[in-house]
Amino acid sequence: MRSVRAAPHELDEERLVRLVAKGDRVAFEELYRRTSPWMAVRLRSRCADEQIVAEVMQETYLAVWRAAGAFAGSSVGGTAVGWLWTIAARRLVDSFRRRAHHAEPPPAAALPDAAPDAEEEALAATVGGDVGDALRRLAPELRQVLQAMVLDGLSVRETAVLLGLPEGTVKTRARRARIAMRRALV
């Protein structure tokens, strides 16, 4: 009996990553076609420099091509999209660190009344009212965890990788954030 292989556009992202791990260029092209638009939008919401976004996109997909075999997938509660975003977010942080190491901060960065960053503006537009106010009053480390897990839909493991924290710390911060939100909204 001959096995019939589904066309790449019929496969989910996890299966595409598995095929990429085997060196399947068509699967890689489909994964890129499917995920690169939202990846670029998410990166641009965190960085206005198109050159950095382009570099991060290139580094991300190169890493995906090289490391697709390391993707653990749903067996550990992760998703292919979450895995891709985690790679991209880490590359973006690395890019910021490289640039910060080689450049002096602009004078406006030292001003206490600097404008809110894109993340804060996106958060304000997404979550308003009492919930938004309570979220903005959270300590930054608690807010980051909630944003990653609730707004970005990442798992505990993906959030831990994204923020460079142990999974236990992510769980603790998520619990503390939920408790603080519950208290603020009563």
PDB file of C-alpha atoms in Angstrom, residues 8-176:
ATOM      1  CA  PRO A   8       2.065  21.335   2.477  1.00  0.00           C
ATOM      2  CA  HIS A   9      -0.847  23.804   2.546  1.00  0.00           C
ATOM      3  CA  GLU A  10      -3.009  21.058   4.122  1.00  0.00           C
ATOM      4  CA  LEU A  11      -0.605  20.409   7.026  1.00  0.00           C
ATOM      5  CA  ASP A  12      -0.591  22.138  10.393  1.00  0.00           C
ATOM      6  CA  GLU A  13       2.468  24.105  11.500  1.00  0.00           C
ATOM      7  CA  GLU A  14       3.739  21.362  13.804  1.00  0.00           C
ATOM      8  CA  ARG A  15       3.807  18.839  10.959  1.00  0.00           C
ATOM      9  CA  LEU A  16       5.528  21.394   8.728  1.00  0.00           C
ATOM     10  CA  VAL A  17       8.280  21.864  11.338  1.00  0.00           C
ATOM     11  CA  ARG A  18       8.703  18.068  11.510  1.00  0.00           C
ATOM     12  CA  LEU A  19       9.147  17.973   7.726  1.00  0.00           C
ATOM     13  CA  VAL A  20      11.573  20.909   7.854  1.00  0.00           C
ATOM     14  CA  ALA A  21      13.630  18.866  10.340  1.00  0.00           C
ATOM     15  CA  LYS A  22      13.959  16.245   7.592  1.00  0.00           C
ATOM     16  CA  GLY A  23      15.227  18.888   5.139  1.00  0.00           C
ATOM     17  CA  ASP A  24      11.964  19.423   3.252  1.00  0.00           C
ATOM     18  CA  ARG A  25      12.345  22.778   1.493  1.00  0.00           C
ATOM     19  CA  VAL A  26       8.730  22.873   0.279  1.00  0.00           C
ATOM     20  CA  ALA A  27       7.519  22.492   3.878  1.00  0.00           C
ATOM     21  CA  PHE A  28       9.921  25.252   4.943  1.00  0.00           C
ATOM     22  CA  GLU A  29       8.598  27.557   2.221  1.00  0.00           C
ATOM     23  CA  GLU A  30       5.009  26.855   3.313  1.00  0.00           C
ATOM     24  CA  LEU A  31       5.891  27.452   6.975  1.00  0.00           C
ATOM     25  CA  TYR A  32       7.546  30.746   6.025  1.00  0.00           C
ATOM     26  CA  ARG A  33       4.615  31.788   3.803  1.00  0.00           C
ATOM     27  CA  ARG A  34       2.170  31.031   6.580  1.00  0.00           C
ATOM     28  CA  THR A  35       4.022  32.527   9.555  1.00  0.00           C
ATOM     29  CA  SER A  36       6.206  35.360   8.292  1.00  0.00           C
ATOM     30  CA  PRO A  37       3.436  37.983   7.924  1.00  0.00           C
ATOM     31  CA  TRP A  38       2.276  37.790  11.556  1.00  0.00           C
ATOM     32  CA  MET A  39       5.877  37.387  12.724  1.00  0.00           C
ATOM     33  CA  ALA A  40       6.823  40.663  11.021  1.00  0.00           C
ATOM     34  CA  VAL A  41       3.801  42.447  12.518  1.00  0.00           C
ATOM     35  CA  ARG A  42       4.635  41.228  16.033  1.00  0.00           C
ATOM     36  CA  LEU A  43       8.287  42.190  15.669  1.00  0.00           C
ATOM     37  CA  ARG A  44       7.353  45.644  14.344  1.00  0.00           C
ATOM     38  CA  SER A  45       5.096  46.174  17.347  1.00  0.00           C
ATOM     39  CA  ARG A  46       8.180  45.739  19.528  1.00  0.00           C
ATOM     40  CA  CYS A  47      10.743  47.453  17.282  1.00  0.00           C
ATOM     41  CA  ALA A  48      10.316  50.355  14.850  1.00  0.00           C
ATOM     42  CA  ASP A  49      13.667  49.788  13.100  1.00  0.00           C
ATOM     43  CA  GLU A  50      12.934  47.925   9.844  1.00  0.00           C
ATOM     44  CA  GLN A  51      16.574  46.861   9.511  1.00  0.00           C
ATOM     45  CA  ILE A  52      16.473  45.129  12.898  1.00  0.00           C
ATOM     46  CA  VAL A  53      13.145  43.488  12.057  1.00  0.00           C
ATOM     47  CA  ALA A  54      14.551  42.197   8.754  1.00  0.00           C
ATOM     48  CA  GLU A  55      17.681  40.858  10.459  1.00  0.00           C
ATOM     49  CA  VAL A  56      15.644  39.162  13.186  1.00  0.00           C
ATOM     50  CA  MET A  57      13.333  37.586  10.596  1.00  0.00           C
ATOM     51  CA  GLN A  58      16.310  36.230   8.663  1.00  0.00           C
ATOM     52  CA  GLU A  59      18.027  34.925  11.809  1.00  0.00           C
ATOM     53  CA  THR A  60      14.785  33.371  13.044  1.00  0.00           C
ATOM     54  CA  TYR A  61      14.054  31.384   9.916  1.00  0.00           C
ATOM     55  CA  LEU A  62      17.685  30.348   9.576  1.00  0.00           C
ATOM     56  CA  ALA A  63      17.482  29.039  13.159  1.00  0.00           C
ATOM     57  CA  VAL A  64      14.228  27.240  12.331  1.00  0.00           C
ATOM     58  CA  TRP A  65      15.848  25.564   9.316  1.00  0.00           C
ATOM     59  CA  ARG A  66      18.865  24.505  11.365  1.00  0.00           C
ATOM     60  CA  ALA A  67      17.115  23.525  14.606  1.00  0.00           C
ATOM     61  CA  ALA A  68      13.740  22.143  13.506  1.00  0.00           C
ATOM     62  CA  GLY A  69      14.792  18.743  14.823  1.00  0.00           C
ATOM     63  CA  ALA A  70      14.977  20.205  18.343  1.00  0.00           C
ATOM     64  CA  PHE A  71      11.291  21.200  18.305  1.00  0.00           C
ATOM     65  CA  ALA A  72       9.587  19.179  21.050  1.00  0.00           C
ATOM     66  CA  GLY A  73       6.076  20.223  20.085  1.00  0.00           C
ATOM     67  CA  SER A  74       2.816  19.281  21.702  1.00  0.00           C
ATOM     68  CA  SER A  75       4.503  16.488  23.654  1.00  0.00           C
ATOM     69  CA  VAL A  76       5.709  19.159  26.095  1.00  0.00           C
ATOM     70  CA  GLY A  77       2.733  21.495  25.790  1.00  0.00           C
ATOM     71  CA  GLY A  78       4.244  23.717  23.128  1.00  0.00           C
ATOM     72  CA  THR A  79       3.094  24.795  19.701  1.00  0.00           C
ATOM     73  CA  ALA A  80       5.023  25.352  16.506  1.00  0.00           C
ATOM     74  CA  VAL A  81       3.867  28.969  16.366  1.00  0.00           C
ATOM     75  CA  GLY A  82       4.898  29.520  19.985  1.00  0.00           C
ATOM     76  CA  TRP A  83       8.274  27.924  19.268  1.00  0.00           C
ATOM     77  CA  LEU A  84       8.783  30.224  16.259  1.00  0.00           C
ATOM     78  CA  TRP A  85       7.816  33.304  18.273  1.00  0.00           C
ATOM     79  CA  THR A  86      10.147  32.290  21.103  1.00  0.00           C
ATOM     80  CA  ILE A  87      13.050  32.055  18.648  1.00  0.00           C
ATOM     81  CA  ALA A  88      12.161  35.431  17.120  1.00  0.00           C
ATOM     82  CA  ALA A  89      11.747  37.148  20.483  1.00  0.00           C
ATOM     83  CA  ARG A  90      15.116  35.832  21.684  1.00  0.00           C
ATOM     84  CA  ARG A  91      16.758  37.014  18.456  1.00  0.00           C
ATOM     85  CA  LEU A  92      15.177  40.439  18.910  1.00  0.00           C
ATOM     86  CA  VAL A  93      16.479  40.697  22.476  1.00  0.00           C
ATOM     87  CA  ASP A  94      19.924  39.608  21.266  1.00  0.00           C
ATOM     88  CA  SER A  95      19.806  42.271  18.556  1.00  0.00           C
ATOM     89  CA  PHE A  96      18.871  44.959  21.079  1.00  0.00           C
ATOM     90  CA  ARG A  97      21.716  43.852  23.328  1.00  0.00           C
ATOM     91  CA  ARG A  98      24.238  43.935  20.470  1.00  0.00           C
ATOM     92  CA  ARG A  99      23.150  47.411  19.429  1.00  0.00           C
ATOM     93  CA  ALA A 100      23.058  48.687  23.009  1.00  0.00           C
ATOM     94  CA  HIS A 101      26.574  47.424  23.553  1.00  0.00           C
ATOM     95  CA  HIS A 102      27.859  49.369  20.541  1.00  0.00           C
ATOM     96  CA  ALA A 103      25.852  52.566  20.797  1.00  0.00           C
ATOM     97  CA  GLU A 104      25.131  55.262  23.317  1.00  0.00           C
ATOM     98  CA  PRO A 105      21.495  55.704  24.276  1.00  0.00           C
ATOM     99  CA  PRO A 106      19.778  58.693  22.729  1.00  0.00           C
ATOM    100  CA  PRO A 107      19.356  61.650  25.094  1.00  0.00           C
ATOM    101  CA  ALA A 108      15.550  61.211  25.083  1.00  0.00           C
ATOM    102  CA  ALA A 109      15.932  57.760  26.654  1.00  0.00           C
ATOM    103  CA  ALA A 110      17.173  59.339  29.861  1.00  0.00           C
ATOM    104  CA  LEU A 111      14.216  61.670  30.219  1.00  0.00           C
ATOM    105  CA  PRO A 112      11.766  60.686  32.965  1.00  0.00           C
ATOM    106  CA  ASP A 113       8.738  61.736  30.869  1.00  0.00           C
ATOM    107  CA  ALA A 114       9.624  59.525  27.900  1.00  0.00           C
ATOM    108  CA  ALA A 115       6.675  58.295  25.854  1.00  0.00           C
ATOM    109  CA  PRO A 116       5.333  54.824  26.645  1.00  0.00           C
ATOM    110  CA  ASP A 117       6.845  52.023  24.608  1.00  0.00           C
ATOM    111  CA  ALA A 118       4.924  50.235  21.861  1.00  0.00           C
ATOM    112  CA  GLU A 119       4.143  47.335  24.185  1.00  0.00           C
ATOM    113  CA  GLU A 120       2.434  49.672  26.668  1.00  0.00           C
ATOM    114  CA  GLU A 121       0.460  51.376  23.893  1.00  0.00           C
ATOM    115  CA  ALA A 122      -0.629  48.019  22.456  1.00  0.00           C
ATOM    116  CA  LEU A 123      -1.628  46.888  25.923  1.00  0.00           C
ATOM    117  CA  ALA A 124      -3.666  50.033  26.495  1.00  0.00           C
ATOM    118  CA  ALA A 125      -5.440  49.549  23.165  1.00  0.00           C
ATOM    119  CA  THR A 126      -6.100  45.865  23.840  1.00  0.00           C
ATOM    120  CA  VAL A 127      -7.117  45.956  27.477  1.00  0.00           C
ATOM    121  CA  GLY A 128      -9.039  48.941  28.730  1.00  0.00           C
ATOM    122  CA  GLY A 129     -11.132  49.938  31.706  1.00  0.00           C
ATOM    123  CA  ASP A 130     -10.564  48.570  35.181  1.00  0.00           C
ATOM    124  CA  VAL A 131      -8.750  45.492  33.873  1.00  0.00           C
ATOM    125  CA  GLY A 132      -6.316  47.620  31.884  1.00  0.00           C
ATOM    126  CA  ASP A 133      -5.714  49.892  34.855  1.00  0.00           C
ATOM    127  CA  ALA A 134      -5.073  46.920  37.137  1.00  0.00           C
ATOM    128  CA  LEU A 135      -2.735  45.360  34.585  1.00  0.00           C
ATOM    129  CA  ARG A 136      -0.737  48.563  34.181  1.00  0.00           C
ATOM    130  CA  ARG A 137      -0.356  48.821  37.989  1.00  0.00           C
ATOM    131  CA  LEU A 138       1.283  45.394  38.178  1.00  0.00           C
ATOM    132  CA  ALA A 139       5.031  45.190  38.709  1.00  0.00           C
ATOM    133  CA  PRO A 140       6.751  44.994  35.288  1.00  0.00           C
ATOM    134  CA  GLU A 141       8.012  41.432  35.847  1.00  0.00           C
ATOM    135  CA  LEU A 142       4.466  40.241  36.641  1.00  0.00           C
ATOM    136  CA  ARG A 143       2.955  42.154  33.725  1.00  0.00           C
ATOM    137  CA  GLN A 144       5.499  40.610  31.301  1.00  0.00           C
ATOM    138  CA  VAL A 145       4.504  37.100  32.324  1.00  0.00           C
ATOM    139  CA  LEU A 146       0.774  37.839  31.989  1.00  0.00           C
ATOM    140  CA  GLN A 147       1.272  39.501  28.617  1.00  0.00           C
ATOM    141  CA  ALA A 148       3.222  36.522  27.284  1.00  0.00           C
ATOM    142  CA  MET A 149       0.844  33.903  28.639  1.00  0.00           C
ATOM    143  CA  VAL A 150      -2.529  35.624  28.223  1.00  0.00           C
ATOM    144  CA  LEU A 151      -2.177  38.142  25.388  1.00  0.00           C
ATOM    145  CA  ASP A 152       0.426  36.246  23.345  1.00  0.00           C
ATOM    146  CA  GLY A 153      -0.983  32.821  24.246  1.00  0.00           C
ATOM    147  CA  LEU A 154       2.363  31.256  25.117  1.00  0.00           C
ATOM    148  CA  SER A 155       2.727  28.224  27.364  1.00  0.00           C
ATOM    149  CA  VAL A 156       4.658  28.358  30.646  1.00  0.00           C
ATOM    150  CA  ARG A 157       7.643  26.787  28.915  1.00  0.00           C
ATOM    151  CA  GLU A 158       7.529  29.192  25.961  1.00  0.00           C
ATOM    152  CA  THR A 159       7.182  32.148  28.315  1.00  0.00           C
ATOM    153  CA  ALA A 160      10.169  30.911  30.315  1.00  0.00           C
ATOM    154  CA  VAL A 161      12.292  30.718  27.176  1.00  0.00           C
ATOM    155  CA  LEU A 162      11.078  34.084  25.904  1.00  0.00           C
ATOM    156  CA  LEU A 163      11.814  35.888  29.175  1.00  0.00           C
ATOM    157  CA  GLY A 164      14.937  33.884  30.052  1.00  0.00           C
ATOM    158  CA  LEU A 165      13.452  32.646  33.331  1.00  0.00           C
ATOM    159  CA  PRO A 166      13.076  29.245  34.967  1.00  0.00           C
ATOM    160  CA  GLU A 167       9.620  27.697  34.468  1.00  0.00           C
ATOM    161  CA  GLY A 168       9.018  27.754  38.235  1.00  0.00           C
ATOM    162  CA  THR A 169       9.607  31.504  38.308  1.00  0.00           C
ATOM    163  CA  VAL A 170       7.128  31.978  35.464  1.00  0.00           C
ATOM    164  CA  LYS A 171       4.508  29.936  37.328  1.00  0.00           C
ATOM    165  CA  THR A 172       5.106  31.892  40.541  1.00  0.00           C
ATOM    166  CA  ARG A 173       4.900  35.259  38.793  1.00  0.00           C
ATOM    167  CA  ALA A 174       1.759  34.205  36.916  1.00  0.00           C
ATOM    168  CA  ARG A 175       0.132  33.184  40.195  1.00  0.00           C
ATOM    169  CA  ARG A 176       1.182  36.430  41.916  1.00  0.00           C
TER     170      ARG A 176
END
